[in-house]
Amino acid sequence: MTSTLVDSFSRQIVYLRLSVTDRCDLRCNYCIPDGYKHFKSTDDWLTFTEIERLVSIFANLGVSRIRLTGGEPLTRKGIDQLAANLANIPGITDLSLSTNGTQLSRYASNLYAAGVKRLNISLDTLNPVRMQQLTGHDVAAAIFDGIKTAHHIGFSPIKINMVLIPGFNDDEVNAMAAFCIDHGMILRLIELMPVGESGQRAHMATHNQAINIHAIRDQLVQQFNLVSATIPGGGPAYYLQSPDGRFSVGFISAVSQHFCDTCNRVRLAVDGVLHLCLGREDQVNLREPMRKGASDDDLRNMIIQAIAQKPERHCFNEPQHKIVRIMAGTGG
Ligand code: SAM
């Protein structure tokens, strides 16, 4: 189905990232700042009924893919029921979820039954000590357990999201590749983005270090004879695969090589604010008009008008424009 949602650069919007909470049970040091106090009031959180209403309107406008994210989506009570309800909305053909995996062993079975078939799991390190340093919590065992359970249940594909942090985990790329091959999962290497105070700090701190995503890609290409591949998903990664198909790796190099020309998505935060670009502050609040009685037609028009305002590209490389929202707030 083609989307009615076309921005002023002729990009069709078919993909909605839905943040169901801005809270997280981890404190990855490039994501949520230490002692962060600006979480949104739960009164401002969209209820499940409100989320379902907005998703129905988006679906009616041609959005077919939804990714549940956050914060950590599995910390929102009833997430499996929400997933089931969203999967039943006419027009939604692809429901996926991003998680840090800490609670996955508990929820995987219900999520799968609800209709979530594709999973992205964040895993920046295989080393439990580093994991604790990065996240502030001793969660390695729970995450590995969650990954094992998800694999066993049959989610496919499972993508492992590894944010490359020069000097911290760039020596683990080969180990992570081996881990993904062993578990039949796809590795995705993500460039650190200067989003929020922590993202900016981490980005600055590692900016001048020699290793970069392109050098890592070249090394993997040589090692595995990688050729380009097409992998299911609505996102911006470009993929390479080994000739025997056992190893697939995606690269998300949003900073060094933007892919804004093909952007097909917007993000709805838990407070009902529609973010038109991860790397810009352009936004429209849908919660307020909805709570003041806007009709579906009103909301539909607001969404169409908002999409027309979608910026051409992010501003990660423009130091004068800083994205102050944290990634967990927008829904990464
Ligand atoms: N909690 C879920 C998870 O861990 O996947 C969903 C939300 S989390 C914000 C989504 C993704 O954003 C994670 O893979 C995380 O590593 C990534 N992320 C957070 N801050 C980032 C940054 N500054 N640069 C690049 N990726 C970032």
Short mmCIF file of N, CA and C in Angstrom, two decimals, residues 48-163:
data_model
loop_
_atom_site.label_atom_id
_atom_site.label_comp_id
_atom_site.label_asym_id
_atom_site.label_seq_id
_atom_site.Cartn_x
_atom_site.Cartn_y
_atom_site.Cartn_z
N PHE A 48 -3.10 3.30 26.62
CA PHE A 48 -3.13 2.33 25.51
C PHE A 48 -4.26 2.68 24.53
N THR A 49 -5.39 3.13 25.09
CA THR A 49 -6.51 3.50 24.20
C THR A 49 -6.10 4.64 23.27
N GLU A 50 -5.39 5.63 23.83
CA GLU A 50 -4.94 6.76 23.00
C GLU A 50 -3.92 6.30 21.95
N ILE A 51 -3.01 5.42 22.38
CA ILE A 51 -2.00 4.92 21.43
C ILE A 51 -2.70 4.19 20.29
N GLU A 52 -3.65 3.34 20.66
CA GLU A 52 -4.33 2.54 19.62
C GLU A 52 -5.11 3.45 18.66
N ARG A 53 -5.70 4.49 19.22
CA ARG A 53 -6.45 5.42 18.36
C ARG A 53 -5.48 6.10 17.36
N LEU A 54 -4.37 6.60 17.88
CA LEU A 54 -3.43 7.28 16.97
C LEU A 54 -2.85 6.31 15.95
N VAL A 55 -2.52 5.10 16.39
CA VAL A 55 -1.96 4.13 15.43
C VAL A 55 -2.99 3.81 14.35
N SER A 56 -4.25 3.70 14.72
CA SER A 56 -5.30 3.44 13.71
C SER A 56 -5.33 4.56 12.69
N ILE A 57 -5.18 5.80 13.17
CA ILE A 57 -5.20 6.93 12.24
C ILE A 57 -3.97 6.88 11.33
N PHE A 58 -2.82 6.61 11.92
CA PHE A 58 -1.60 6.48 11.10
C PHE A 58 -1.77 5.35 10.07
N ALA A 59 -2.34 4.23 10.51
CA ALA A 59 -2.48 3.08 9.61
C ALA A 59 -3.42 3.45 8.46
N ASN A 60 -4.48 4.19 8.81
CA ASN A 60 -5.41 4.63 7.78
C ASN A 60 -4.75 5.55 6.76
N LEU A 61 -3.71 6.22 7.20
CA LEU A 61 -2.98 7.12 6.28
C LEU A 61 -1.88 6.39 5.52
N GLY A 62 -1.70 5.10 5.81
CA GLY A 62 -0.73 4.34 5.02
C GLY A 62 0.48 3.84 5.78
N VAL A 63 0.56 4.12 7.09
CA VAL A 63 1.67 3.56 7.86
C VAL A 63 1.39 2.08 8.08
N SER A 64 2.34 1.23 7.74
CA SER A 64 2.10 -0.21 7.87
C SER A 64 3.04 -0.88 8.88
N ARG A 65 4.11 -0.16 9.26
CA ARG A 65 5.10 -0.76 10.15
C ARG A 65 5.16 0.00 11.47
N ILE A 66 5.16 -0.76 12.54
CA ILE A 66 5.26 -0.15 13.87
C ILE A 66 6.42 -0.82 14.60
N ARG A 67 7.24 -0.02 15.23
CA ARG A 67 8.24 -0.58 16.15
C ARG A 67 7.98 -0.04 17.54
N LEU A 68 7.82 -0.94 18.49
CA LEU A 68 7.65 -0.55 19.89
C LEU A 68 9.05 -0.33 20.48
N THR A 69 9.21 0.83 21.11
CA THR A 69 10.52 1.14 21.66
C THR A 69 10.36 2.01 22.90
N GLY A 70 11.43 2.63 23.34
CA GLY A 70 11.36 3.46 24.53
C GLY A 70 12.61 4.32 24.63
N GLY A 71 13.00 4.56 25.81
CA GLY A 71 13.04 3.84 27.05
C GLY A 71 13.05 2.33 26.82
N GLU A 72 12.78 1.61 27.88
CA GLU A 72 12.72 0.16 27.72
C GLU A 72 11.25 -0.25 27.66
N PRO A 73 10.79 -0.68 26.48
CA PRO A 73 9.35 -0.95 26.32
C PRO A 73 8.83 -2.05 27.24
N LEU A 74 9.72 -2.99 27.61
CA LEU A 74 9.21 -4.09 28.44
C LEU A 74 9.02 -3.67 29.91
N THR A 75 9.35 -2.42 30.23
CA THR A 75 9.03 -1.94 31.59
C THR A 75 7.62 -1.33 31.64
N ARG A 76 6.97 -1.19 30.48
CA ARG A 76 5.59 -0.66 30.52
C ARG A 76 4.63 -1.82 30.74
N LYS A 77 3.88 -1.70 31.83
CA LYS A 77 2.97 -2.77 32.22
C LYS A 77 1.93 -3.01 31.11
N GLY A 78 1.74 -4.26 30.76
CA GLY A 78 0.72 -4.60 29.77
C GLY A 78 1.20 -4.47 28.34
N ILE A 79 2.51 -4.36 28.15
CA ILE A 79 3.05 -4.16 26.80
C ILE A 79 2.63 -5.29 25.85
N ASP A 80 2.52 -6.51 26.38
CA ASP A 80 2.14 -7.63 25.51
C ASP A 80 0.70 -7.48 25.02
N GLN A 81 -0.17 -6.95 25.89
CA GLN A 81 -1.56 -6.72 25.47
C GLN A 81 -1.62 -5.60 24.43
N LEU A 82 -0.84 -4.54 24.67
CA LEU A 82 -0.79 -3.44 23.69
C LEU A 82 -0.33 -3.98 22.34
N ALA A 83 0.71 -4.83 22.37
CA ALA A 83 1.23 -5.38 21.12
C ALA A 83 0.13 -6.16 20.40
N ALA A 84 -0.61 -6.96 21.14
CA ALA A 84 -1.68 -7.75 20.52
C ALA A 84 -2.72 -6.83 19.88
N ASN A 85 -3.07 -5.76 20.59
CA ASN A 85 -4.08 -4.84 20.05
C ASN A 85 -3.57 -4.13 18.79
N LEU A 86 -2.31 -3.73 18.81
CA LEU A 86 -1.76 -3.02 17.65
C LEU A 86 -1.66 -3.95 16.44
N ALA A 87 -1.30 -5.20 16.71
CA ALA A 87 -1.15 -6.17 15.60
C ALA A 87 -2.48 -6.38 14.88
N ASN A 88 -3.59 -6.14 15.60
CA ASN A 88 -4.92 -6.36 15.00
C ASN A 88 -5.46 -5.15 14.26
N ILE A 89 -4.73 -4.05 14.28
CA ILE A 89 -5.24 -2.85 13.59
C ILE A 89 -5.09 -3.04 12.08
N PRO A 90 -6.18 -2.90 11.33
CA PRO A 90 -6.10 -3.10 9.88
C PRO A 90 -5.03 -2.18 9.27
N GLY A 91 -4.22 -2.76 8.41
CA GLY A 91 -3.16 -1.98 7.75
C GLY A 91 -1.79 -2.17 8.38
N ILE A 92 -1.76 -2.60 9.64
CA ILE A 92 -0.46 -2.83 10.29
C ILE A 92 0.01 -4.23 9.90
N THR A 93 1.07 -4.29 9.13
CA THR A 93 1.53 -5.58 8.62
C THR A 93 2.85 -6.01 9.26
N ASP A 94 3.46 -5.11 9.99
CA ASP A 94 4.77 -5.44 10.56
C ASP A 94 4.90 -4.79 11.93
N LEU A 95 4.97 -5.63 12.95
CA LEU A 95 5.10 -5.12 14.32
C LEU A 95 6.40 -5.66 14.89
N SER A 96 7.28 -4.76 15.28
CA SER A 96 8.58 -5.21 15.81
C SER A 96 8.84 -4.49 17.12
N LEU A 97 9.90 -4.89 17.81
CA LEU A 97 10.18 -4.33 19.12
C LEU A 97 11.68 -4.20 19.34
N SER A 98 12.08 -3.11 19.97
CA SER A 98 13.48 -2.93 20.38
C SER A 98 13.55 -3.07 21.89
N THR A 99 14.51 -3.82 22.37
CA THR A 99 14.61 -4.05 23.82
C THR A 99 16.07 -4.20 24.24
N ASN A 100 16.30 -3.92 25.52
CA ASN A 100 17.64 -4.18 26.05
C ASN A 100 17.76 -5.63 26.52
N GLY A 101 16.67 -6.37 26.51
CA GLY A 101 16.70 -7.81 26.77
C GLY A 101 16.61 -8.23 28.23
N THR A 102 16.64 -7.27 29.16
CA THR A 102 16.69 -7.69 30.57
C THR A 102 15.44 -8.47 31.00
N GLN A 103 14.30 -8.15 30.38
CA GLN A 103 13.04 -8.80 30.79
C GLN A 103 12.49 -9.71 29.70
N LEU A 104 13.33 -9.97 28.72
CA LEU A 104 12.83 -10.68 27.54
C LEU A 104 12.42 -12.11 27.84
N SER A 105 13.15 -12.75 28.76
CA SER A 105 12.79 -14.16 29.00
C SER A 105 11.37 -14.24 29.56
N ARG A 106 10.93 -13.20 30.29
CA ARG A 106 9.58 -13.21 30.85
C ARG A 106 8.51 -12.91 29.79
N TYR A 107 8.84 -12.01 28.85
CA TYR A 107 7.80 -11.52 27.93
C TYR A 107 7.81 -12.15 26.54
N ALA A 108 8.92 -12.84 26.18
CA ALA A 108 9.11 -13.24 24.78
C ALA A 108 7.92 -14.05 24.26
N SER A 109 7.46 -15.01 25.04
CA SER A 109 6.42 -15.90 24.56
C SER A 109 5.12 -15.13 24.28
N ASN A 110 4.72 -14.25 25.22
CA ASN A 110 3.49 -13.47 25.02
C ASN A 110 3.63 -12.51 23.85
N LEU A 111 4.81 -11.92 23.69
CA LEU A 111 5.00 -10.97 22.59
C LEU A 111 4.89 -11.69 21.25
N TYR A 112 5.46 -12.88 21.20
CA TYR A 112 5.42 -13.65 19.95
C TYR A 112 3.96 -14.01 19.63
N ALA A 113 3.26 -14.46 20.66
CA ALA A 113 1.85 -14.82 20.45
C ALA A 113 1.04 -13.58 20.04
N ALA A 114 1.46 -12.41 20.54
CA ALA A 114 0.73 -11.18 20.23
C ALA A 114 0.93 -10.75 18.78
N GLY A 115 2.00 -11.22 18.15
CA GLY A 115 2.21 -10.83 16.74
C GLY A 115 3.53 -10.12 16.49
N VAL A 116 4.34 -9.96 17.53
CA VAL A 116 5.68 -9.38 17.31
C VAL A 116 6.56 -10.51 16.78
N LYS A 117 7.11 -10.34 15.60
CA LYS A 117 7.93 -11.42 15.04
C LYS A 117 9.40 -11.01 14.90
N ARG A 118 9.63 -9.71 14.81
CA ARG A 118 11.01 -9.23 14.63
C ARG A 118 11.47 -8.50 15.88
N LEU A 119 12.66 -8.79 16.30
CA LEU A 119 13.20 -8.19 17.52
C LEU A 119 14.54 -7.54 17.24
N ASN A 120 14.77 -6.37 17.83
CA ASN A 120 16.11 -5.80 17.90
C ASN A 120 16.52 -5.82 19.36
N ILE A 121 17.67 -6.38 19.63
CA ILE A 121 18.14 -6.44 21.02
C ILE A 121 19.45 -5.66 21.12
N SER A 122 19.50 -4.74 22.08
CA SER A 122 20.73 -3.96 22.26
C SER A 122 21.74 -4.82 23.01
N LEU A 123 22.93 -4.90 22.48
CA LEU A 123 23.99 -5.65 23.16
C LEU A 123 25.32 -5.05 22.72
N ASP A 124 25.85 -4.19 23.58
CA ASP A 124 27.08 -3.48 23.18
C ASP A 124 28.33 -4.24 23.55
N THR A 125 28.21 -5.19 24.47
CA THR A 125 29.39 -5.95 24.89
C THR A 125 28.96 -7.35 25.32
N LEU A 126 29.88 -8.30 25.16
CA LEU A 126 29.63 -9.67 25.64
C LEU A 126 30.25 -9.88 27.01
N ASN A 127 30.96 -8.87 27.45
CA ASN A 127 31.73 -9.00 28.69
C ASN A 127 30.89 -8.48 29.87
N PRO A 128 30.55 -9.37 30.84
CA PRO A 128 29.66 -8.96 31.93
C PRO A 128 30.20 -7.78 32.75
N VAL A 129 31.53 -7.68 32.88
CA VAL A 129 32.08 -6.56 33.66
C VAL A 129 31.87 -5.25 32.90
N ARG A 130 32.16 -5.29 31.61
CA ARG A 130 31.93 -4.09 30.79
C ARG A 130 30.45 -3.73 30.75
N MET A 131 29.63 -4.77 30.69
CA MET A 131 28.17 -4.54 30.65
C MET A 131 27.74 -3.74 31.89
N GLN A 132 28.29 -4.14 33.03
CA GLN A 132 27.94 -3.44 34.27
C GLN A 132 28.48 -2.00 34.26
N GLN A 133 29.71 -1.86 33.74
CA GLN A 133 30.28 -0.49 33.66
C GLN A 133 29.41 0.39 32.78
N LEU A 134 28.96 -0.16 31.65
CA LEU A 134 28.22 0.63 30.67
C LEU A 134 26.81 0.96 31.16
N THR A 135 26.14 -0.05 31.74
CA THR A 135 24.70 0.09 32.03
C THR A 135 24.42 0.45 33.48
N GLY A 136 25.44 0.29 34.35
CA GLY A 136 25.24 0.53 35.77
C GLY A 136 24.58 -0.64 36.49
N HIS A 137 24.37 -1.75 35.80
CA HIS A 137 23.67 -2.87 36.43
C HIS A 137 24.32 -4.20 36.03
N ASP A 138 24.15 -5.16 36.93
CA ASP A 138 24.70 -6.50 36.69
C ASP A 138 23.63 -7.33 35.95
N VAL A 139 23.55 -7.12 34.65
CA VAL A 139 22.41 -7.68 33.92
C VAL A 139 22.80 -8.68 32.82
N ALA A 140 24.09 -8.98 32.73
CA ALA A 140 24.53 -9.83 31.61
C ALA A 140 23.74 -11.15 31.58
N ALA A 141 23.62 -11.81 32.74
CA ALA A 141 22.98 -13.13 32.76
C ALA A 141 21.52 -13.02 32.29
N ALA A 142 20.83 -12.00 32.77
CA ALA A 142 19.41 -11.84 32.38
C ALA A 142 19.30 -11.58 30.88
N ILE A 143 20.19 -10.78 30.34
CA ILE A 143 20.13 -10.45 28.90
C ILE A 143 20.43 -11.70 28.06
N PHE A 144 21.46 -12.45 28.45
CA PHE A 144 21.79 -13.65 27.66
C PHE A 144 20.65 -14.67 27.75
N ASP A 145 20.04 -14.75 28.90
CA ASP A 145 18.89 -15.62 29.07
C ASP A 145 17.74 -15.18 28.14
N GLY A 146 17.51 -13.88 28.09
CA GLY A 146 16.46 -13.32 27.23
C GLY A 146 16.73 -13.63 25.77
N ILE A 147 17.98 -13.47 25.36
CA ILE A 147 18.34 -13.73 23.95
C ILE A 147 18.10 -15.20 23.63
N LYS A 148 18.52 -16.06 24.56
CA LYS A 148 18.34 -17.51 24.35
C LYS A 148 16.85 -17.86 24.21
N THR A 149 16.05 -17.29 25.09
CA THR A 149 14.61 -17.57 25.05
C THR A 149 14.00 -17.09 23.73
N ALA A 150 14.37 -15.87 23.32
CA ALA A 150 13.80 -15.31 22.08
C ALA A 150 14.19 -16.17 20.88
N HIS A 151 15.42 -16.61 20.87
CA HIS A 151 15.91 -17.45 19.78
C HIS A 151 15.13 -18.76 19.74
N HIS A 152 14.94 -19.34 20.91
CA HIS A 152 14.24 -20.61 21.04
C HIS A 152 12.78 -20.49 20.57
N ILE A 153 12.15 -19.37 20.92
CA ILE A 153 10.73 -19.18 20.56
C ILE A 153 10.55 -19.00 19.06
N GLY A 154 11.56 -18.46 18.39
CA GLY A 154 11.49 -18.39 16.93
C GLY A 154 11.36 -17.01 16.33
N PHE A 155 11.61 -15.96 17.10
CA PHE A 155 11.61 -14.62 16.50
C PHE A 155 12.59 -14.61 15.33
N SER A 156 12.19 -13.97 14.25
CA SER A 156 13.08 -13.93 13.10
C SER A 156 12.72 -12.76 12.19
N PRO A 157 13.72 -11.94 11.85
CA PRO A 157 15.07 -12.02 12.36
C PRO A 157 15.21 -11.41 13.76
N ILE A 158 16.27 -11.83 14.45
CA ILE A 158 16.69 -11.12 15.67
C ILE A 158 17.95 -10.35 15.28
N LYS A 159 17.89 -9.05 15.52
CA LYS A 159 19.05 -8.22 15.20
C LYS A 159 19.70 -7.76 16.50
N ILE A 160 20.99 -7.89 16.54
CA ILE A 160 21.74 -7.43 17.71
C ILE A 160 22.30 -6.05 17.41
N ASN A 161 21.85 -5.06 18.17
CA ASN A 161 22.32 -3.68 17.98
C ASN A 161 23.52 -3.40 18.85
N MET A 162 24.64 -3.16 18.23
CA MET A 162 25.86 -2.87 19.00
C MET A 162 26.30 -1.44 18.66
N VAL A 163 26.18 -0.55 19.63
CA VAL A 163 26.66 0.81 19.42
C VAL A 163 28.18 0.77 19.57
#
